[in-house]
PDB file of C-alpha atoms in Angstrom:
ATOM      1  CA  MET D 231      -0.949  32.942  26.864  1.00  0.00           C
ATOM      2  CA  SER D 232       2.744  33.495  26.390  1.00  0.00           C
ATOM      3  CA  LYS D 233       4.605  33.268  23.090  1.00  0.00           C
ATOM      4  CA  LEU D 234       6.156  29.981  24.186  1.00  0.00           C
ATOM      5  CA  GLU D 235       2.751  28.360  24.702  1.00  0.00           C
ATOM      6  CA  VAL D 236       1.479  29.575  21.329  1.00  0.00           C
ATOM      7  CA  SER D 237       4.619  28.308  19.598  1.00  0.00           C
ATOM      8  CA  ASN D 238       4.338  24.881  21.230  1.00  0.00           C
ATOM      9  CA  ALA D 239       0.649  24.650  20.370  1.00  0.00           C
ATOM     10  CA  SER D 240       1.254  25.194  16.657  1.00  0.00           C
ATOM     11  CA  HIS D 241       4.166  22.745  16.724  1.00  0.00           C
ATOM     12  CA  SER D 242       2.149  19.954  18.281  1.00  0.00           C
ATOM     13  CA  LYS D 243      -0.769  20.470  15.884  1.00  0.00           C
ATOM     14  CA  ALA D 244       1.462  20.144  12.835  1.00  0.00           C
ATOM     15  CA  ASN D 245       3.175  17.054  14.198  1.00  0.00           C
ATOM     16  CA  SER D 246      -0.097  15.435  15.218  1.00  0.00           C
ATOM     17  CA  LYS D 247      -1.500  15.858  11.716  1.00  0.00           C
ATOM     18  CA  GLY D 248       1.573  14.141  10.280  1.00  0.00           C
ATOM     19  CA  ALA D 249       1.249  11.282  12.756  1.00  0.00           C
ATOM     20  CA  ILE D 250      -2.471  10.979  12.032  1.00  0.00           C
ATOM     21  CA  SER D 251      -1.625  10.808   8.346  1.00  0.00           C
ATOM     22  CA  ILE D 252       0.779   7.904   8.943  1.00  0.00           C
ATOM     23  CA  ILE D 253      -1.826   6.056  11.009  1.00  0.00           C
ATOM     24  CA  PHE D 254      -4.505   6.505   8.343  1.00  0.00           C
ATOM     25  CA  GLY D 255      -1.987   5.526   5.663  1.00  0.00           C
ATOM     26  CA  ALA D 256      -1.086   2.303   7.451  1.00  0.00           C
ATOM     27  CA  LEU D 257      -4.757   1.504   8.002  1.00  0.00           C
ATOM     28  CA  SER D 258      -5.521   2.189   4.341  1.00  0.00           C
ATOM     29  CA  ILE D 259      -2.775  -0.227   3.284  1.00  0.00           C
ATOM     30  CA  VAL D 260      -4.036  -2.923   5.652  1.00  0.00           C
ATOM     31  CA  THR D 261      -7.663  -2.490   4.569  1.00  0.00           C
ATOM     32  CA  SER D 262      -6.921  -1.828   0.899  1.00  0.00           C
ATOM     33  CA  PHE D 263      -8.841  -4.930  -0.181  1.00  0.00           C
ATOM     34  CA  MET D 264     -12.039  -3.260   1.037  1.00  0.00           C
ATOM     35  CA  ALA D 265     -13.557   0.089   0.104  1.00  0.00           C
ATOM     36  CA  VAL D 266     -12.640   1.354   3.570  1.00  0.00           C
ATOM     37  CA  GLY D 267      -8.972   1.453   2.552  1.00  0.00           C
ATOM     38  CA  PHE D 268      -9.682   4.021  -0.140  1.00  0.00           C
ATOM     39  CA  ILE D 269     -11.647   6.236   2.245  1.00  0.00           C
ATOM     40  CA  LEU D 270      -8.986   6.022   4.967  1.00  0.00           C
ATOM     41  CA  GLY D 271      -6.322   6.859   2.404  1.00  0.00           C
ATOM     42  CA  ILE D 272      -8.172   9.990   1.297  1.00  0.00           C
ATOM     43  CA  ILE D 273      -8.689  11.149   4.893  1.00  0.00           C
ATOM     44  CA  GLY D 274      -5.028  10.530   5.729  1.00  0.00           C
ATOM     45  CA  LEU D 275      -3.917  12.319   2.572  1.00  0.00           C
ATOM     46  CA  ILE D 276      -5.908  15.391   3.579  1.00  0.00           C
ATOM     47  CA  TYR D 277      -4.370  15.349   7.072  1.00  0.00           C
ATOM     48  CA  GLY D 278      -0.884  14.935   5.608  1.00  0.00           C
ATOM     49  CA  VAL D 279      -1.243  17.844   3.198  1.00  0.00           C
ATOM     50  CA  ILE D 280      -2.642  20.084   5.930  1.00  0.00           C
ATOM     51  CA  GLY D 281       0.222  19.025   8.208  1.00  0.00           C
ATOM     52  CA  VAL D 282       2.873  19.850   5.596  1.00  0.00           C
ATOM     53  CA  ARG D 283       1.267  23.222   4.921  1.00  0.00           C
ATOM     54  CA  GLN D 284       1.211  24.052   8.635  1.00  0.00           C
ATOM     55  CA  ILE D 285       4.808  22.909   9.076  1.00  0.00           C
ATOM     56  CA  ASN D 286       5.938  25.086   6.158  1.00  0.00           C
ATOM     57  CA  HIS D 287       3.923  28.064   7.360  1.00  0.00           C
ATOM     58  CA  PHE D 288       5.133  27.958  10.976  1.00  0.00           C
ATOM     59  CA  LYS D 289       8.693  26.782  10.095  1.00  0.00           C
ATOM     60  CA  LYS D 290       8.503  23.762  12.411  1.00  0.00           C
ATOM     61  CA  ASN D 291       9.999  20.285  12.399  1.00  0.00           C
ATOM     62  CA  GLY D 292       8.075  17.153  11.472  1.00  0.00           C
ATOM     63  CA  LYS D 293       7.857  17.499   7.711  1.00  0.00           C
ATOM     64  CA  ARG D 294       9.386  14.051   7.202  1.00  0.00           C
ATOM     65  CA  ILE D 295       6.610  12.450   9.261  1.00  0.00           C
ATOM     66  CA  ALA D 296       3.879  14.208   7.295  1.00  0.00           C
ATOM     67  CA  VAL D 297       5.461  13.362   3.926  1.00  0.00           C
ATOM     68  CA  THR D 298       5.824   9.720   4.984  1.00  0.00           C
ATOM     69  CA  GLY D 299       2.131   9.734   5.891  1.00  0.00           C
ATOM     70  CA  ILE D 300       1.245  11.155   2.482  1.00  0.00           C
ATOM     71  CA  ILE D 301       3.289   8.438   0.751  1.00  0.00           C
ATOM     72  CA  CYS D 302       1.607   5.713   2.830  1.00  0.00           C
ATOM     73  CA  CYS D 303      -1.817   7.128   2.018  1.00  0.00           C
ATOM     74  CA  LEU D 304      -1.074   7.309  -1.701  1.00  0.00           C
ATOM     75  CA  PHE D 305       0.159   3.707  -1.624  1.00  0.00           C
ATOM     76  CA  GLY D 306      -2.998   2.629   0.223  1.00  0.00           C
ATOM     77  CA  ILE D 307      -5.195   4.446  -2.305  1.00  0.00           C
ATOM     78  CA  PHE D 308      -3.270   2.836  -5.174  1.00  0.00           C
ATOM     79  CA  LEU D 309      -3.679  -0.632  -3.653  1.00  0.00           C
ATOM     80  CA  SER D 310      -7.394  -0.032  -3.074  1.00  0.00           C
ATOM     81  CA  ILE D 311      -7.896   0.947  -6.703  1.00  0.00           C
ATOM     82  CA  LEU D 312      -5.828  -2.014  -7.871  1.00  0.00           C
ATOM     83  CA  PHE D 313      -7.821  -4.468  -5.742  1.00  0.00           C
ATOM     84  CA  SER D 314     -11.097  -2.927  -6.936  1.00  0.00           C
ATOM     85  CA  ILE D 315     -10.118  -3.323 -10.580  1.00  0.00           C
ATOM     86  CA  ASN D 316      -8.993  -6.910 -10.045  1.00  0.00           C
ATOM     87  CA  TYR D 317     -12.135  -7.779  -8.086  1.00  0.00           C
ATOM     88  CA  GLY D 318     -14.306  -6.185 -10.774  1.00  0.00           C
ATOM     89  CA  ASN D 319     -12.552  -8.164 -13.499  1.00  0.00           C
ATOM     90  CA  LEU D 320     -13.014 -11.337 -11.438  1.00  0.00           C
ATOM     91  CA  LEU D 321     -16.744 -10.679 -11.137  1.00  0.00           C
ATOM     92  CA  LEU D 322     -17.119 -10.026 -14.866  1.00  0.00           C
ATOM     93  CA  SER D 323     -15.271 -13.142 -16.003  1.00  0.00           C
TER      94      SER D 323
END
């Protein structure tokens, strides 16, 4: 394998993790009224953090995508928690 192939392989892995993070973040926002939204948000957050770490380590582009994915995941997690609290209060009253 040449150096060019190795460099491209690490670049695509970092970018794919950022894109996966955005997808999971969007899905967690859409499904935030169910418990699935929280789980998808956590999975996407993990992918986003790994993507940012790989991007920083290999000095590649795509950090903005991964950070956007992390923000979407955090928002989805926040909405899931908010809906859970509101649903719990509704059940108790």
